[in-house]
Amino acid sequence: EVGLGGRLIWPSTANPNPDTPSDAAETGAFGAPGSEEELEWNRELMSCVVDGYLGMLADMPEALSREHLGDMYKLWPNFENTAAPLRTVLLRPIFAKLTEMQLYLTNAGQLVKMQGGVFRPSAASERLWILFKDLFPLFACPRSLAHDFRSAGVHDVPEITPERVRKKLKKDPKLIDNCAAAIARQNPGDAEKIADEVVGLVGDALEFCLTDLSSHGTRSFRELHGTRLLPVASGHVFCFPFEALVATDAEQKLLPALRDSYVDLRCSERLARWFHNPDFLSALSLRRFTPQVLASNLHLVLPRHWKGQQFVAANCWDSSALPSLEWFPALWRFVGPDNLHLVTAWPCLLLTNGALASGAALHQTLNLPHPLPDIPLPDQAGESNPFPVFPLPPIDGDEPGMAEMESVVRQLQSHPVLTGLQRLGCPVLHPAVGKIVSRPDAAEFANTVAWVLAAMGRRREGDGADALGLHAVECRAVFSFFAQAYAAGRLEDQALQTLRRVPVFETLSGQFVTPIGNEGEERFTCSPDLQGAVPDSGLLVRSEPNFLRALGVQELDQTALFERFVLPSFADLPPTQRTEAVHQIRRDWETIQTRPALVEKLRGAPLVNMHGHLMRADQLYDPQSKLLAQVFKGDPVFPVGEQASTEWLRILRRLGLQASIDSETFVSCARRVQRAYADALVGKGGRSPEEVCKVAAELTQHLVENFARLHSPALCDAVVDIAFVPVELPPVDYGDGASMKERQRKVELRRFCDTVLPSDWHLVWTEMPVLPERLVFNDMMRSQLKVASPPPIDVVLKHLAKVTGETLQRWPLSESVQTVYLKTFDFLWKSWKNIQPAQRDQLRGLAVVPVGSTLVRASRVFFKLAGDFQPFMFETPRCFGGHEELLKALGARETPTGDDLANFLFELGTECDSQPLNPNELSGVVKVLEALAELWSGRGGRRLLVPNAGGVLVESSRCFRCEDRMLLERVDRDRVHLPHSSLAESVCEAAGLEQLAAALEERLEGSPEDLMLCHSEVEGILTRRLHSPELARAVTWMLDNSSGEALREAQVTELLGKVEVQVARKLRSRLYLRGEVDVTAWDAREVVFMVEAAKGRILVSEEQSKAVGLEQALALAVNKLLGGRLGGSVLALAVALRAEAAEMEKVLLQVGVRAQPQEQLRVRGQAGAELLDMDVERLSVQPQRRFLAGEIVAWRDQSGVVRYGAVVEASQEASNLNDRKAETSGLSRLLVRTRRGEVQTMLSSQVMVFKPTAELRSAGAAAGHRLGDRLDDDLPATAAAASAAPSVAPGQSVADPLSPAEIAEAVNELLGRLKVPTSLDQTKLLEQVLGLQQECQGLKAQSKSAQGQAEKLQGRQERLRELCTCPITKEVMTDPVLASDGHVYERSAIQRLVGHNSPLTRQQLGPNLTPSHAHKTLCRLFGDNQ
């Protein structure tokens, strides 16, 4: 039998241990260990029991009514009351299966499974149930079921735990509001109870949530973050974390405005162990209420504008915004002495007068010592009104302190010393506050009072005792208090200085004043016999004399009386009393001079009578000073009468009489000399200019000799603007008729800044005067006095511009011209880096180089001049050879180049400004142009200036050549510039002078109707003859092609075929230069013919051609159409035009014109002319040949035509035999004149040379014919063009080395002429080989250069080692010094030889050893390089 709720009787062999495994229990369930069948039987039996019992429990809800459903839990098994052996085999399976059954009754009366609700906790307040109902579905089951399930081993029993509550609260913070609403519904109208219940609920919930959190930080309090469980004093509930303050009730009253920041006091006190836990506060952002918090929020209690104020007046209590009086004692108690520094910015310390002071003003307030010292009163009787002390309410719990405070208050109200100090404005801390502030020592009380009075500075000038409300007894008491403190030695000097401003000192008149009156007026005492002469207001009662003396109150004697009462009114005394006072000064001088203060007063008093005017001694000069007497001669600046005696002069010197010249006096002297010189120049002052100059010389000498003593910035600033310096004027003509020697001796007074030192006279001797040589200036004096040495560059330039050739002819200086200019060149080169670019350009434009008796620009001076270009260009004089760098910088050249000569011509043109040149200048210009023509041979067309027919320099583009006399007769020569007759043809060609005919445009005058054409048969006949091939062939024979490209017969035919002949009765035309300017002469408008190629006609004037005939006029027109190439064959052409076409050749033969005309032989060899047949067999290609300048060669143009050319310049490298051996290719670059005025750069492989006649005879003509055949053979057009095109860049210099690509191209060209093709790979390989060869040559040159540089550096290193080596130790010096023998040694080595002979010069060495910083730097650099 099994009793589920009662006893279970087991056999005696039952297992006594209920916790043993189930197998053990089963083994002995009903007896001794049985068989396997018995064990199986027992297991089946227990399973049947479990199933049956669970079935009964499942049917129980149906058997019970809804009201009695809770009774079924009475039949549930009780784990605690069940026998131990059955807990494992019976109860655990039952409880395990009950978790899945729907047998759990909720508060709503429904049956759910276990996971559908939670069991009630065993310990929870009624207020928590309100929260738990909103958080969880609660079971109406007995609370013990949860324990039974856990005992049965069920792990997921649903219970209310702190962790689940925290999660729910974090998820829905409004649950607290729902609970508060429920509490409000339960207590309608009772707000106080509702608030208490809500705080209690929140506190219960917070306490429940903290039950699983340790108070020692073992679990993180941050799990409360997000839970709304923090009640504050204002009634609100906030979520954690929240920056709230944990404060007591008294602390909260200090800052009532922070109600939303205080944790509710009921909650913080209930959970004190948590709210005092630092970890808890830190994790939830909570803080304790501390003095620091109070100090940072005082603006919530006190007015904001109080912050930073040291004092607040007593009327502040009238404001209702201030806290109550009780608040201030509470504040002081909470802050305490240790934290007083936190509130120093706020005036919250109460003073006895009701005002408030801040902690920053403690040094300005008086805190009474404790205990208060005994303050004796003076013997004099008197009464004083009590001083009102601000009342303070009693402080709770501080009865002993209140008694002490009341005692101190009574003394503050009645004691004369304390009431007097308060009326003096001394702020005193209220006794209630004094205890929290450090109190002064009683022995230092007097000093403390003085410091407070000094810090406050309350007394104003003129505030006496009456103005401050002080009574006599209070003044005497305060005076006695400080006097006794001084007698006891307890007053410091600073306290004494303060007391000099306190009005407690009694005068004979009964007033109380300060020891120092208004505006610094001092008080004093005197003996009774002198009191009658002293006003009572300034005389103090003669008590405590030592104390008064320490305060600066003096006792006057006879001399002091004079100082106090006579001297201040000396200027206002009657003359007799003034004389007596002066005599008293002389009588009492021995006593007076022992009192420096009185002497200083006398220095400032006008004691000297100067002709009825009183003057101070320092306003006068000592007449015994020689220099001052000379400077101020005749001026009323010296004592006169009795005061000019020796005794008085001694007194006056002590009183400031100027006996020596200081900086200020010197400035006065300089100004006086300047005025005296100006007066002397106009005959005033009684002194001549020479006398004034002598005085100025002595004054200037005095300045130079005493500059170290007189020097000051003010002196230098004043002196530089005063003209008192005697100087020699520059030796220039002033227009006064004086000779040069007289002008050299002329002296004037100038400013220092307008003068130069004698060492710089050669730089500006025409611009600035020179200081006398006797004045020796050092660098500091020169700089401070602003002497213009070295002179400014712009002044030097003005001087150089003023010196002309006429100056050289009348040279006024003792030194030679070359010497002066050598010094000038030295200065210019040393200053070159500091000369501005504009100044350099100005200097280059000045004539600064003396050559003979003239001055020329540096750009017209050359170090080597081949020709004679005087008077414009000169060779550099030998004496200036050492200034080569400067001269080059100024424009000098080694030899004149073409650009130099051209630039000179432009400079000369600017200088002449369209004026005719004189014969010498014209001759020099012609020489320059001839030199240019030689230098620019073959490079015509350059822009130049040339002299026209009138000798005026004009641009070459505006000057025209003309050999046509007929054209010249038609031109107005005033409008057209023609070259001067002395210019050679080569010069005109080099200058690029254009033919006038090419620049003129002829236009018919009038309308076409004015021509009056004849329209006769003659026009047709002449036109047919002009178009005939026979005439074209004849014209081709007669052409002169030397001036340009040759015209072929077809071209001549084409030109003549485009025009027809028209005959007009009269022709009038005008000539326009370049189509713009009419240059027709006024009487040359009628013409014989006119060519209008654009209109295709030649007009011939019938009237004007009567003298020569129509054929002759037509021949002249054809010559013009062909560019004037017929020359002298015009008459032959006229003869041909008279014959029919078939008879032209016969007629021409009769007049000597043949098919192979001599004109072609005349152009043989001219650059640009087509190669003649007779020279074809002489051609030869020799690319490695040496070419000479001027050598005639042949070249092929782009169209394949072979023409003549001339070598202008050949490569120097190729002309050198050794270089040619080193040059792998042997090719060279040439400058070839291809036509008149045209030059091209070619390779030597692109030109052909002419064989010598002897070689041609020996070799025969066959080879020449073969070469000619090859040249004129069927060469493809593209190949011919490629071979003819220059392979070098235009404008490339012939000195530039050939690149591998150029050499490869030349080889391909030569092979192509020989019809030997090459592949692209072979060409690239050739370029690479040539490139490597050139690179190898370059590396060899670099190696050679580097070797030379290394040898040079090694030599410098040896020289540097020699400079850095001591002659004695033979080692590199570490501390080099310069000895008296002029050599540098190591200090340690030469010191031993001081007094002995020098090891190098054998002279005795002096003791002076000067450190040589230059050698030390060299030694350091030498060591670094090593």
Tab-separated table of N, CA and C in Angstrom, residues 233-277:
chain	number	residue	atom	x	y	z
A	233	ALA	N	12.267	64.727	-5.606
A	233	ALA	CA	11.528	65.493	-4.601
A	233	ALA	C	10.322	66.198	-5.182
A	234	SER	N	10.313	66.477	-6.452
A	234	SER	CA	9.185	67.174	-7.054
A	234	SER	C	8.001	66.270	-7.317
A	235	GLY	N	8.144	64.948	-7.067
A	235	GLY	CA	7.056	64.014	-7.283
A	235	GLY	C	7.162	63.245	-8.571
A	236	HIS	N	8.095	63.560	-9.429
A	236	HIS	CA	8.251	62.835	-10.677
A	236	HIS	C	9.072	61.578	-10.461
A	237	VAL	N	8.944	60.655	-11.417
A	237	VAL	CA	9.710	59.413	-11.392
A	237	VAL	C	10.467	59.347	-12.714
A	238	PHE	N	11.778	59.174	-12.637
A	238	PHE	CA	12.626	59.159	-13.823
A	238	PHE	C	13.296	57.806	-14.000
A	239	CYS	N	13.759	57.588	-15.219
A	239	CYS	CA	14.477	56.344	-15.536
A	239	CYS	C	15.937	56.476	-15.156
A	240	PHE	N	16.511	55.349	-14.764
A	240	PHE	CA	17.951	55.286	-14.582
A	240	PHE	C	18.613	55.171	-15.952
A	241	PRO	N	19.815	55.748	-16.201
A	241	PRO	CA	20.534	56.639	-15.277
A	241	PRO	C	19.981	58.053	-15.383
A	242	PHE	N	20.100	58.803	-14.312
A	242	PHE	CA	19.606	60.170	-14.245
A	242	PHE	C	20.517	60.954	-13.311
A	243	GLU	N	20.925	62.134	-13.749
A	243	GLU	CA	21.843	62.935	-12.945
A	243	GLU	C	21.070	63.621	-11.820
A	244	ALA	N	20.838	62.869	-10.788
A	244	ALA	CA	20.122	63.375	-9.623
A	244	ALA	C	21.078	63.503	-8.453
A	245	LEU	N	20.631	64.212	-7.446
A	245	LEU	CA	21.440	64.488	-6.266
A	245	LEU	C	20.823	63.803	-5.065
A	246	VAL	N	21.641	63.171	-4.257
A	246	VAL	CA	21.221	62.551	-3.001
A	246	VAL	C	21.558	63.543	-1.896
A	247	ALA	N	20.552	64.147	-1.308
A	247	ALA	CA	20.759	65.206	-0.334
A	247	ALA	C	19.807	65.037	0.836
A	248	THR	N	20.243	65.558	2.001
A	248	THR	CA	19.392	65.577	3.184
A	248	THR	C	18.399	66.716	3.064
A	249	ASP	N	17.494	66.774	4.061
A	249	ASP	CA	16.486	67.821	4.031
A	249	ASP	C	17.145	69.203	4.143
A	250	ALA	N	18.137	69.331	5.026
A	250	ALA	CA	18.811	70.619	5.184
A	250	ALA	C	19.580	70.997	3.927
A	251	GLU	N	20.170	70.013	3.274
A	251	GLU	CA	20.909	70.296	2.044
A	251	GLU	C	19.973	70.711	0.921
A	252	GLN	N	18.799	70.114	0.868
A	252	GLN	CA	17.849	70.491	-0.167
A	252	GLN	C	17.344	71.900	0.021
A	253	LYS	N	17.286	72.359	1.249
A	253	LYS	CA	16.820	73.725	1.499
A	253	LYS	C	17.833	74.758	1.038
A	254	LEU	N	19.100	74.362	0.919
A	254	LEU	CA	20.106	75.308	0.432
A	254	LEU	C	19.899	75.647	-1.042
A	255	LEU	N	19.430	74.675	-1.810
A	255	LEU	CA	19.153	74.909	-3.232
A	255	LEU	C	17.760	74.392	-3.541
A	256	PRO	N	16.711	75.091	-3.123
A	256	PRO	CA	15.339	74.588	-3.338
A	256	PRO	C	14.953	74.542	-4.811
A	257	ALA	N	15.661	75.273	-5.655
A	257	ALA	CA	15.293	75.277	-7.072
A	257	ALA	C	15.613	73.970	-7.772
A	258	LEU	N	16.342	73.073	-7.117
A	258	LEU	CA	16.747	71.812	-7.746
A	258	LEU	C	15.846	70.665	-7.305
A	259	ARG	N	14.527	70.925	-7.109
A	259	ARG	CA	13.634	69.858	-6.648
A	259	ARG	C	13.586	68.714	-7.647
A	260	ASP	N	13.667	69.011	-8.941
A	260	ASP	CA	13.624	67.941	-9.934
A	260	ASP	C	14.934	67.168	-9.980
A	261	SER	N	15.949	67.605	-9.252
A	261	SER	CA	17.241	66.918	-9.267
A	261	SER	C	17.535	66.191	-7.964
A	262	TYR	N	16.699	66.336	-6.962
A	262	TYR	CA	16.920	65.642	-5.674
A	262	TYR	C	16.188	64.309	-5.674
A	263	VAL	N	16.866	63.247	-5.226
A	263	VAL	CA	16.195	61.961	-4.983
A	263	VAL	C	15.239	62.140	-3.812
A	264	ASP	N	14.051	61.576	-3.988
A	264	ASP	CA	13.063	61.727	-2.910
A	264	ASP	C	13.651	61.245	-1.599
A	265	LEU	N	13.503	62.092	-0.575
A	265	LEU	CA	14.132	61.815	0.715
A	265	LEU	C	13.631	60.515	1.312
A	266	ARG	N	12.317	60.191	1.123
A	266	ARG	CA	11.778	58.948	1.678
A	266	ARG	C	12.440	57.733	1.044
A	267	CYS	N	12.705	57.822	-0.235
A	267	CYS	CA	13.343	56.688	-0.925
A	267	CYS	C	14.806	56.574	-0.538
A	268	SER	N	15.537	57.716	-0.515
A	268	SER	CA	16.966	57.652	-0.215
A	268	SER	C	17.227	57.219	1.225
A	269	GLU	N	16.352	57.617	2.162
A	269	GLU	CA	16.543	57.187	3.545
A	269	GLU	C	16.182	55.714	3.737
A	270	ARG	N	15.134	55.266	3.059
A	270	ARG	CA	14.729	53.847	3.166
A	270	ARG	C	15.791	52.937	2.592
A	271	LEU	N	16.363	53.308	1.444
A	271	LEU	CA	17.400	52.493	0.794
A	271	LEU	C	18.765	53.139	1.008
A	272	ALA	N	19.034	53.534	2.223
A	272	ALA	CA	20.265	54.277	2.514
A	272	ALA	C	21.502	53.473	2.189
A	273	ARG	N	21.441	52.151	2.442
A	273	ARG	CA	22.658	51.369	2.194
A	273	ARG	C	23.008	51.325	0.715
A	274	TRP	N	21.995	51.554	-0.146
A	274	TRP	CA	22.279	51.615	-1.572
A	274	TRP	C	22.714	53.028	-1.983
A	275	PHE	N	21.971	54.026	-1.504
A	275	PHE	CA	22.268	55.386	-1.926
A	275	PHE	C	23.525	55.956	-1.274
A	276	HIS	N	24.135	55.198	-0.361
A	276	HIS	CA	25.443	55.590	0.155
A	276	HIS	C	26.573	54.758	-0.431
A	277	ASN	N	26.209	53.904	-1.377
A	277	ASN	CA	27.194	53.031	-2.016
A	277	ASN	C	27.789	53.783	-3.208
